[in-house]
Coordinates of N, CA and C in Angstrom, one line a residue:
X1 N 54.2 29.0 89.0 CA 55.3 29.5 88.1 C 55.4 28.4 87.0
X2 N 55.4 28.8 85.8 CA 55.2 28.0 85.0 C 56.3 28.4 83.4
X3 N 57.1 27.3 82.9 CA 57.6 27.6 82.0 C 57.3 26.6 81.0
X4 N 57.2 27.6 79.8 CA 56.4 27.1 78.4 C 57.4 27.0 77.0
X5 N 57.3 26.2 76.2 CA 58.0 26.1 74.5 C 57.0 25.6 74.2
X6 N 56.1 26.5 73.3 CA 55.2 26.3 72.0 C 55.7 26.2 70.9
X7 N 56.3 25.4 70.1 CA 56.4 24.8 68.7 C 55.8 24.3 67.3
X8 N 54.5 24.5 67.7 CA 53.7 23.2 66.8 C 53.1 24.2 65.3
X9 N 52.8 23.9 64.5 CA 52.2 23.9 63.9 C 50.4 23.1 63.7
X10 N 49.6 24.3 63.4 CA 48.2 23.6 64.1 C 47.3 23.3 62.8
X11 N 47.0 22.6 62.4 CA 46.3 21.8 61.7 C 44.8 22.3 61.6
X12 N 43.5 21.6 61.1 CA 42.4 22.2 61.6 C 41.6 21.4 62.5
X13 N 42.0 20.3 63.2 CA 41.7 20.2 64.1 C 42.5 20.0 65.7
X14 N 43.7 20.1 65.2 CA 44.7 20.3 66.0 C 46.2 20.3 66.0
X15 N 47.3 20.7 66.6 CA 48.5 20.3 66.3 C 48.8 19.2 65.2
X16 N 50.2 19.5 64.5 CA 50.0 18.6 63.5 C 51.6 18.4 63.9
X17 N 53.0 18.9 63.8 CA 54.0 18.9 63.4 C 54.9 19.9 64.9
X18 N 55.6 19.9 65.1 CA 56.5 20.4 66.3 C 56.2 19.7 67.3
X19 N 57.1 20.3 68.6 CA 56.4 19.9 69.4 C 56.5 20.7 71.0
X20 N 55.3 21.0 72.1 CA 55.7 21.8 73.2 C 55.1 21.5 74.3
X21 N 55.7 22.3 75.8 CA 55.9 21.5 76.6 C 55.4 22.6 77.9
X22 N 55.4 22.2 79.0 CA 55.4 23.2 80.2 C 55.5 22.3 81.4
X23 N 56.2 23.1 82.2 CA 56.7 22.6 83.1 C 56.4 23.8 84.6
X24 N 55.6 23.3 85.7 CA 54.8 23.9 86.5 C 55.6 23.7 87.9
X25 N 55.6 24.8 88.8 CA 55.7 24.4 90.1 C 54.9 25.6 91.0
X26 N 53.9 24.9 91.6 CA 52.8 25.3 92.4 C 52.8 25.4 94.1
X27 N 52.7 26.8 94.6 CA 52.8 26.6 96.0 C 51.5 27.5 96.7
X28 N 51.2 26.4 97.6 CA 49.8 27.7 98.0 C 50.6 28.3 99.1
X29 N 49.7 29.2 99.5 CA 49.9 30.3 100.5 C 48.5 30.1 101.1
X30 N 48.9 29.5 102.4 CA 48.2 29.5 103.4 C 47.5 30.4 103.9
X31 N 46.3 31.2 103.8 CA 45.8 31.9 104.8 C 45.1 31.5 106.0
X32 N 45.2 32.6 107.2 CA 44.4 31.9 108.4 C 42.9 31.0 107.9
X33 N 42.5 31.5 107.1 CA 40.8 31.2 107.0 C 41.0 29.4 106.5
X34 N 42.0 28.8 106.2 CA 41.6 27.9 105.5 C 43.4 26.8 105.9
X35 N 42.7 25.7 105.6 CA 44.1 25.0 106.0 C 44.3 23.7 104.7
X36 N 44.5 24.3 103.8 CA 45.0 23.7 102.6 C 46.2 24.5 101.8
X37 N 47.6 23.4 102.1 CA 48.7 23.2 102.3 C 49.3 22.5 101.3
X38 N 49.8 22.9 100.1 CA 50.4 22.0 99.6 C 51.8 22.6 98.6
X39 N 52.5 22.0 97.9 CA 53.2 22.1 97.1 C 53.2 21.0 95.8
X40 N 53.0 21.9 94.2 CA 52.9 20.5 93.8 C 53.8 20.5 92.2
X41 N 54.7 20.0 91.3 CA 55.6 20.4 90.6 C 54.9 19.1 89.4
X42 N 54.8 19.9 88.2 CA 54.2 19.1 87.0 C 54.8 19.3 85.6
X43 N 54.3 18.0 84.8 CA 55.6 18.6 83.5 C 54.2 17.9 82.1
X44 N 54.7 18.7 81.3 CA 53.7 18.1 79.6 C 54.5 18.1 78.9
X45 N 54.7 17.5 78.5 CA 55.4 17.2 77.2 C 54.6 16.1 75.7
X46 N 54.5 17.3 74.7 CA 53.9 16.5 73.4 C 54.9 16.7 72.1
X47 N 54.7 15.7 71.4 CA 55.6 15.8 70.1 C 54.7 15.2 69.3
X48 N 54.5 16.2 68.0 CA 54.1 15.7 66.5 C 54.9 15.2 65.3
X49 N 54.5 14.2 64.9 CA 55.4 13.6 63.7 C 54.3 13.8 62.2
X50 N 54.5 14.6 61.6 CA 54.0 14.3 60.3 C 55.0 13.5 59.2
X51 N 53.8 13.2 58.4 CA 54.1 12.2 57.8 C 53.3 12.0 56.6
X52 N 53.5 11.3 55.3 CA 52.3 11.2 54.1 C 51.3 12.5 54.3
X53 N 50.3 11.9 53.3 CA 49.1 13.1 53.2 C 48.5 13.6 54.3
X54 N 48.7 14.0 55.3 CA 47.8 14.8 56.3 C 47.5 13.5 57.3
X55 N 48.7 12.4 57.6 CA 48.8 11.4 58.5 C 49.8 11.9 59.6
X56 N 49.7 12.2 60.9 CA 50.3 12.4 61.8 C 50.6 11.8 63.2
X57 N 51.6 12.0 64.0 CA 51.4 10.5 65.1 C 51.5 12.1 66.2
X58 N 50.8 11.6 67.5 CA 51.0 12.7 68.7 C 51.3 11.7 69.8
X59 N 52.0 12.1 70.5 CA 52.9 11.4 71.6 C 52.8 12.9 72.7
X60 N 52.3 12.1 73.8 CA 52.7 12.4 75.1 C 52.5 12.2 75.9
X61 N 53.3 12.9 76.8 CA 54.0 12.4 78.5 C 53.0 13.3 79.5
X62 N 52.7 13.0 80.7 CA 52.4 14.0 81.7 C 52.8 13.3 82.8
X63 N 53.0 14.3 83.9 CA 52.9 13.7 85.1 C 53.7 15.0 86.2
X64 N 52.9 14.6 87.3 CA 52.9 15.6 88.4 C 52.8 14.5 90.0
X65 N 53.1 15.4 90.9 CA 53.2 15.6 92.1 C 52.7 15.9 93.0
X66 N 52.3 16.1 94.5 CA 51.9 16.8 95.0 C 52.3 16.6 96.7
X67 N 52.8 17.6 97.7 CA 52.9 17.2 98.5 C 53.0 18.3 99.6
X68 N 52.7 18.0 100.7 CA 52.8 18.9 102.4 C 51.6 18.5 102.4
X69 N 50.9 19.4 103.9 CA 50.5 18.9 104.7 C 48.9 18.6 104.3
X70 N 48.8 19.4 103.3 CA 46.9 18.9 102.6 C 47.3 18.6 100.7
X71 N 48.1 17.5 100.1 CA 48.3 17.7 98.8 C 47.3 17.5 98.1
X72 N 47.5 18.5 97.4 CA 46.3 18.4 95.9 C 46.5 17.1 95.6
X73 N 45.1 16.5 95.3 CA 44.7 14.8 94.5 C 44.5 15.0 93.1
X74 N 44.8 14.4 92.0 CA 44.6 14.6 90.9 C 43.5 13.5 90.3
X75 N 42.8 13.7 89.4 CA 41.3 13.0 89.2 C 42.1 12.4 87.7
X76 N 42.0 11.5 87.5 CA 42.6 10.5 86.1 C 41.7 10.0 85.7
X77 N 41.3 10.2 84.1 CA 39.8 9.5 83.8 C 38.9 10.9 82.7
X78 N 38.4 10.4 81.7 CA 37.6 10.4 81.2 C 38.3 11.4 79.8
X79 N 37.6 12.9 79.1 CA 38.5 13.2 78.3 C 37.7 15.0 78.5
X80 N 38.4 15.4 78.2 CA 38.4 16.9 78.2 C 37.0 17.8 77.5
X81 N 36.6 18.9 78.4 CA 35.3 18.9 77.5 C 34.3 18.0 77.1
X82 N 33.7 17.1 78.2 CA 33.0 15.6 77.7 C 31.3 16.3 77.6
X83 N 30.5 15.8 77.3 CA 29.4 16.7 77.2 C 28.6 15.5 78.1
X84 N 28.0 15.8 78.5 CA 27.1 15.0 79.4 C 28.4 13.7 80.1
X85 N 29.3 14.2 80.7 CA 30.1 13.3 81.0 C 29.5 12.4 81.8
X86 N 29.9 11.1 82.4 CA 29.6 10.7 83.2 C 31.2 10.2 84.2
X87 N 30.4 10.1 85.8 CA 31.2 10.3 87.1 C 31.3 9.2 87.9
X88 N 32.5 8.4 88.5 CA 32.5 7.5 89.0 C 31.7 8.2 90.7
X89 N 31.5 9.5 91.1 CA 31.2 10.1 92.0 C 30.6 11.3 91.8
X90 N 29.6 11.1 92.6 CA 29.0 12.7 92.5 C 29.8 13.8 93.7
X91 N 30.6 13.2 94.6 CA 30.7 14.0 95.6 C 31.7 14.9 95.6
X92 N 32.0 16.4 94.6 CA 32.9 16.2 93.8 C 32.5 18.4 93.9
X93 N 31.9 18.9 94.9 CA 31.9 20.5 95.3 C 32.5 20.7 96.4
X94 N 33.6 20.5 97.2 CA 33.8 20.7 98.3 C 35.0 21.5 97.8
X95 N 35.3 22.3 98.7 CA 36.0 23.7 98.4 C 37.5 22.6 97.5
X96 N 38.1 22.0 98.0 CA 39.7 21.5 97.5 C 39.2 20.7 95.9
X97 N 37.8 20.2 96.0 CA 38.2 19.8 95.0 C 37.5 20.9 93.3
X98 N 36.5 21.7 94.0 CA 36.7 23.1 93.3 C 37.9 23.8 92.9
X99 N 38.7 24.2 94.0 CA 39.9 25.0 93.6 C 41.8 24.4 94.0
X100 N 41.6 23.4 94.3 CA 42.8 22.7 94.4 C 43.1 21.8 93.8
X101 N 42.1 20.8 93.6 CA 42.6 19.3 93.1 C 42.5 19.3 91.5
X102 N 42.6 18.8 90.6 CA 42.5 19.1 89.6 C 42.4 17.5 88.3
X103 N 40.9 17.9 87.7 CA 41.1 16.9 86.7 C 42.3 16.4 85.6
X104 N 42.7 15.6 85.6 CA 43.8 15.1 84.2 C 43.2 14.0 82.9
X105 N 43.1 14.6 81.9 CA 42.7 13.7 81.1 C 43.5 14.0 79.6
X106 N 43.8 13.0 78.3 CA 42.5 11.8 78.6 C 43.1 10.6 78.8
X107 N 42.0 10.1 79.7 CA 42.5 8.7 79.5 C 41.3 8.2 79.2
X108 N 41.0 7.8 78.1 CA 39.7 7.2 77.6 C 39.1 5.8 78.1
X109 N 37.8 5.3 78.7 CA 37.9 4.0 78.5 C 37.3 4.1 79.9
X110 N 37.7 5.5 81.0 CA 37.4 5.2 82.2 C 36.3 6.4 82.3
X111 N 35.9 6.7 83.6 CA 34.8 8.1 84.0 C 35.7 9.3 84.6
X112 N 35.4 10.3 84.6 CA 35.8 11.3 85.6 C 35.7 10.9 86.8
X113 N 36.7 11.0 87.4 CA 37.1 10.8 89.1 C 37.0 9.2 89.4
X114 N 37.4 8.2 88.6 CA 38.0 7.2 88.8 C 39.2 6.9 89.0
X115 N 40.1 7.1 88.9 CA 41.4 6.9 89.6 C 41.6 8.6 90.2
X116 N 42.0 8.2 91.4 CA 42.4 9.4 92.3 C 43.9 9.2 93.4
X117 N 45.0 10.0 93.5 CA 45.9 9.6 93.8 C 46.5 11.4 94.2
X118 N 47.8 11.4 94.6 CA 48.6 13.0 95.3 C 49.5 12.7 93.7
X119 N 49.7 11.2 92.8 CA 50.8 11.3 92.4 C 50.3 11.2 90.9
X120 N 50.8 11.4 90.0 CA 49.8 10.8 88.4 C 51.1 10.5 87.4
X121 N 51.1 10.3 86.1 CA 51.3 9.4 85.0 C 51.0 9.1 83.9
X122 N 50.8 9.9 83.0 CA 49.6 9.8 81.6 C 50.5 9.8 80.5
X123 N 50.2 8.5 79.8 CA 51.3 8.4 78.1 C 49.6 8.6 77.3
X124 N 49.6 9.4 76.2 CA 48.8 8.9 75.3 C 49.3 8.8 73.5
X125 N 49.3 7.8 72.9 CA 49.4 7.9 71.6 C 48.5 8.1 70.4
X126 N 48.3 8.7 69.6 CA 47.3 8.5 68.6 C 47.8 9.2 67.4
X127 N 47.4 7.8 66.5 CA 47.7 7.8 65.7 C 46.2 8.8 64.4
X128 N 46.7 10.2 63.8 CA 45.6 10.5 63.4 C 45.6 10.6 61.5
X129 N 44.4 10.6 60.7 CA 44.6 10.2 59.8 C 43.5 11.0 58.6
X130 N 43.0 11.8 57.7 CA 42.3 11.6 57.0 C 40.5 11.1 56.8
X131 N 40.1 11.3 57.2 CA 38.9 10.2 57.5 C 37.6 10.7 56.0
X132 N 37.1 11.7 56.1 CA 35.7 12.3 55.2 C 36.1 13.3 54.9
X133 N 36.3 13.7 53.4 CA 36.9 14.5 52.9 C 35.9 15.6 52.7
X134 N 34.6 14.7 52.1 CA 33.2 15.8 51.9 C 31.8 15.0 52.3
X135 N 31.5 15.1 52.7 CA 29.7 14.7 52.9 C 29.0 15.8 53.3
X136 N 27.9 15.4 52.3 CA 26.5 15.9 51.8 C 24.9 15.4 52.5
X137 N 24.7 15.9 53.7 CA 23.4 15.5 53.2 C 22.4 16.3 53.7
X138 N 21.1 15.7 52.8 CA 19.9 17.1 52.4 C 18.9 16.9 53.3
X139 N 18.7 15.9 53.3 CA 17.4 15.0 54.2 C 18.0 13.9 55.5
X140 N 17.1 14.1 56.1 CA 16.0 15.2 57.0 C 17.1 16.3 57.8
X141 N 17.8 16.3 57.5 CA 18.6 17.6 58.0 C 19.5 17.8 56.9
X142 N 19.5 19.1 56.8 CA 20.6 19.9 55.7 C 21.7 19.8 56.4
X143 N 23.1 19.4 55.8 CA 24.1 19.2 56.7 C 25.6 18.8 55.7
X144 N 26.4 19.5 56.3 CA 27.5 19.4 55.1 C 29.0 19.1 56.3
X145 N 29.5 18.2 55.8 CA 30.7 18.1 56.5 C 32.1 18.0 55.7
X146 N 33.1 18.7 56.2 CA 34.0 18.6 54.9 C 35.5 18.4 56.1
X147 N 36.7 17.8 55.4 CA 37.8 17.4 56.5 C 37.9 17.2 57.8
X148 N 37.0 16.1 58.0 CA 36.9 15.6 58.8 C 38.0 14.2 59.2
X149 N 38.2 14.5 60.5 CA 39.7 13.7 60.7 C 39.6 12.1 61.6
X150 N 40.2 11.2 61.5 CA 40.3 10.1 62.5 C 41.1 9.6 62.9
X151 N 40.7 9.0 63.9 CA 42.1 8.3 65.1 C 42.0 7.3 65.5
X152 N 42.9 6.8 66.2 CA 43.3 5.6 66.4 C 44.1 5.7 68.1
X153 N 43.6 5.5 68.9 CA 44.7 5.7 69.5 C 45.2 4.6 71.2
X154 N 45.9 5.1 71.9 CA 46.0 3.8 73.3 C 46.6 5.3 74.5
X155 N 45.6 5.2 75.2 CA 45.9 6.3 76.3 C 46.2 5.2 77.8
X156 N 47.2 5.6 78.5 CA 47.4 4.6 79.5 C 48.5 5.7 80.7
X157 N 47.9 5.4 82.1 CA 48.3 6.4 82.9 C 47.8 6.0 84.6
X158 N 48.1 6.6 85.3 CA 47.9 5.6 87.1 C 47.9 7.0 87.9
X159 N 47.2 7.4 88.8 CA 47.1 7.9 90.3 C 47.3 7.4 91.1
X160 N 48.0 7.8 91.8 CA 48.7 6.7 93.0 C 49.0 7.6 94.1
X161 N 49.0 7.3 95.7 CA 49.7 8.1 96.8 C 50.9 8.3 97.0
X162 N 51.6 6.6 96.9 CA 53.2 6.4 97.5 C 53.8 5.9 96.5
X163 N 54.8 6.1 95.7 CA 55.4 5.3 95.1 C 56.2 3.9 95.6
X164 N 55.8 3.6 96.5 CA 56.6 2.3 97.3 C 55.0 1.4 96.7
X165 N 53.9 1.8 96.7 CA 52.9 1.5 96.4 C 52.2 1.3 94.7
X166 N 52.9 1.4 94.2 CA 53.1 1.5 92.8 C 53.6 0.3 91.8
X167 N 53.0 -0.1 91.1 CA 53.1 -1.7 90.8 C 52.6 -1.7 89.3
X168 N 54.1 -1.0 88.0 CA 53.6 -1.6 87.2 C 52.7 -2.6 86.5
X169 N 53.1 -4.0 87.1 CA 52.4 -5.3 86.1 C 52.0 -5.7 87.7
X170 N 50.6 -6.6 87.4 CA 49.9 -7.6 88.8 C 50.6 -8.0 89.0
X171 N 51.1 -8.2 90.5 CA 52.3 -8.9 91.3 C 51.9 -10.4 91.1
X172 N 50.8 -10.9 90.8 CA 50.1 -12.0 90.2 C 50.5 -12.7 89.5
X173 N 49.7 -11.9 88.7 CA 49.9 -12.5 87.0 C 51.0 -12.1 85.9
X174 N 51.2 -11.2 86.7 CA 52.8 -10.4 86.0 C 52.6 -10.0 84.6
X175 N 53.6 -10.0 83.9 CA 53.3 -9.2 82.5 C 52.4 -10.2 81.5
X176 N 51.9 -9.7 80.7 CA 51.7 -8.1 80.0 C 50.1 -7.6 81.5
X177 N 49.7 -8.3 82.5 CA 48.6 -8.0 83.3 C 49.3 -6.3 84.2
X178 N 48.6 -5.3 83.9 CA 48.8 -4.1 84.3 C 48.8 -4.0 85.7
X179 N 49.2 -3.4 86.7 CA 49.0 -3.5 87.9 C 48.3 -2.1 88.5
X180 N 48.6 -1.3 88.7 CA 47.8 0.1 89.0 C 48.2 0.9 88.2
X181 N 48.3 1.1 86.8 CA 48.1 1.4 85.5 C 47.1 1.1 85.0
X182 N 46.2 2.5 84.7 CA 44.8 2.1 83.6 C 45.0 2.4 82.2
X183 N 44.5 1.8 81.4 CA 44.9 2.0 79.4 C 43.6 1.9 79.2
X184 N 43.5 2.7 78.4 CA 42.5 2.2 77.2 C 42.7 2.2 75.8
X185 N 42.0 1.8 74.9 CA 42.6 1.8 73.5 C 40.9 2.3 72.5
X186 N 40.6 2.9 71.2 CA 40.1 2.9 70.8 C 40.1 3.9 69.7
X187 N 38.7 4.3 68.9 CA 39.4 5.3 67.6 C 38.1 6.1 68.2
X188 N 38.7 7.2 66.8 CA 37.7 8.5 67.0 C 37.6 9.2 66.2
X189 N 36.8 10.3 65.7 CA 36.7 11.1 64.9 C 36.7 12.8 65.1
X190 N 37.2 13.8 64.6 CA 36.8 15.1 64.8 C 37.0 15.6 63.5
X191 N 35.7 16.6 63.9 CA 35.3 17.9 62.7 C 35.6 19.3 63.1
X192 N 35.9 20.0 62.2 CA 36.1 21.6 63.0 C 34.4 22.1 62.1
X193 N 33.6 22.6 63.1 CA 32.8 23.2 62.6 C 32.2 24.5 62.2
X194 N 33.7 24.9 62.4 CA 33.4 26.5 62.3 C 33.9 27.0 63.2
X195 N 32.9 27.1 64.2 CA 33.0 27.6 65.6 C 33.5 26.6 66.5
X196 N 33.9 25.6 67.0 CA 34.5 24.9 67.6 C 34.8 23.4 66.4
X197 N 35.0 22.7 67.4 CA 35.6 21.8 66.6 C 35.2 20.2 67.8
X198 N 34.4 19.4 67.1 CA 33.4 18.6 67.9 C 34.2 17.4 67.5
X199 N 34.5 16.7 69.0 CA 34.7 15.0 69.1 C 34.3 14.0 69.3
X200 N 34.3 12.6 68.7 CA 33.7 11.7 69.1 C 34.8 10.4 69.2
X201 N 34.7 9.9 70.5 CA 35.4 8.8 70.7 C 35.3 7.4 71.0
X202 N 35.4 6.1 71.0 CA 34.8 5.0 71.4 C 36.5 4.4 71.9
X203 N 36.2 4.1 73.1 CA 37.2 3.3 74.0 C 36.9 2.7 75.1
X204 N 37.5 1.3 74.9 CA 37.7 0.2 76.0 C 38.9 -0.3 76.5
X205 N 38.8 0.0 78.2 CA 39.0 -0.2 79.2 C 40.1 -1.6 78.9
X206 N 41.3 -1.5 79.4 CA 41.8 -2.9 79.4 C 43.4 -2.9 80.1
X207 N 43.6 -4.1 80.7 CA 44.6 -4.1 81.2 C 45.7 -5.1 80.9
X208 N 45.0 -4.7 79.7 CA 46.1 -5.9 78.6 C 46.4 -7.4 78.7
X209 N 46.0 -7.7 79.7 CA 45.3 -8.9 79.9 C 44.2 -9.3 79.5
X210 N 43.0 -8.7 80.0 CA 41.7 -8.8 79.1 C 41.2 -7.3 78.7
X211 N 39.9 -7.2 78.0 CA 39.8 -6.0 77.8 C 38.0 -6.3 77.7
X212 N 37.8 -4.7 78.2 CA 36.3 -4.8 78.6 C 35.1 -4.9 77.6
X213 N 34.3 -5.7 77.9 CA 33.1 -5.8 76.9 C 32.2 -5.3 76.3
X214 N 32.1 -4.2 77.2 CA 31.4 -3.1 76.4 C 32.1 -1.4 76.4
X215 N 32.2 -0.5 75.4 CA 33.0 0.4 75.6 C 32.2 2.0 76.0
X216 N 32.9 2.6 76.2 CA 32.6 3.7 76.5 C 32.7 4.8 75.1
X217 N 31.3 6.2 75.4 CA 31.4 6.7 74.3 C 31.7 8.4 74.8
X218 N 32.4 8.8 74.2 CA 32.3 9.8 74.5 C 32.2 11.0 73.4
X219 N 31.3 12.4 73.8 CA 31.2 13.7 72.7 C 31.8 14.5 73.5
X220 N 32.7 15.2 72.8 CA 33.3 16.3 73.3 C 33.3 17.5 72.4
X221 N 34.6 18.8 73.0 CA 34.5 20.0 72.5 C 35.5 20.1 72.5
X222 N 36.4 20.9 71.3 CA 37.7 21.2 71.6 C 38.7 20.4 70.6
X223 N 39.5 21.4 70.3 CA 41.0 20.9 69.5 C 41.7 19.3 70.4
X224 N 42.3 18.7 69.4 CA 42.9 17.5 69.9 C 44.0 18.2 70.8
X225 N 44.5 17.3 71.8 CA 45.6 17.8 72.2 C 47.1 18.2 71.7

């Protein structure tokens, strides 16, 4: 069961201005054949700020639940529609995690199915902007690209089991060093190309203490969030 407020106004490669939300509560029904059990209650929430010439800020929240006697695990990591993505695991066809468990992204910077947890947590910000207004080129491919958009952004978010278990900053090193919170930060670009609308992203991994040395790239499919 699920309740929804659509507000936004959509841009051409994505939301630009409003802002909307849904809020989930999930119960399986047990049949004899199978013994996956759970109950699991989730919420999204995004808000757009426009601003200047076709400069916009996007903010949001996620975060869900899960619990009884088999709870759905949520997969934290990587970004939506990745094309040739790459997986901290291949082992990743078994019936719960086909039809139960469920990916959450993005959090850039990391793989699909690297943080895994019953409990999740996702802020992402990005800042988006203007980027190629027109490009032209003839050789060696005919190719024309026109409003094409860029970003900037810091996605930061945690899987976890127990919240007794749950540790903002390194008990360590303490702030600003992250504790079971993953961030990444980086920019990106998207085009609408007609028929979809194609991403490209570069983000590294960091826990704000240091930050990783080489970054991750990602191509994807699909409207910004």
């Amino acid at each position: 069961i699920s309740y929804v407020s659509d507000r936004v106004i959509w841009g051409i490669v994505g939301p630009v201005y409003g802002h909307r939300y849904k809020l989930t509560v999930e119960r399986s029904f047990r049949p004899v054949s199978t013994s996956y059990s759970y109950t699991s209650a989730e919420a999204d929430y995004r808000k757009y700020f426009h601003f200047g010439d076709e400069y916009n800020f996007a903010f949001r929240f996620a975060g869900g639940a899960s619990f009884g006697k088999h709870p759905r695990e949520y997969y934290l990591g990587g970004t939506s529609y990745w094309i040739a993505p790459s997986q901290s695991t291949n082992d990743i066809y078994g019936v719960e995690d086909i039809y139960v468990n469920k990916i959450v992204v993005p959090l850039r910077g990391y793989d699909y199915f690297e943080n895994i947890g019953t409990k999740y947590a996702l802020i992402n910000l990005e800042l988006r902007y203007p980027f190629i207004d027109y490009f032209k080129m003839r050789w060696p491919l005919g190719m024309t690209l026109s409003h094409v958009k860029g970003s900037v952004f810091w996605d930061i978010g945690a899987a976890f089991n127990a919240v007794k278990h749950f540790h903002l900053f390194d008990e360590e090193k303490g702030f600003p060093k992250l504790g079971n919170p993953r961030s990444g930060i980086g920019f990106g670009a998207q085009a609408n190309l007609g028929i979809f609308v194609l991403r490209w992203d570069v983000a590294w991994g960091t826990d704000l203490y240091t930050i990783d040395a080489h970054p991750s790239y990602y191509w994807s499919f699909g409207a910004n969030y």
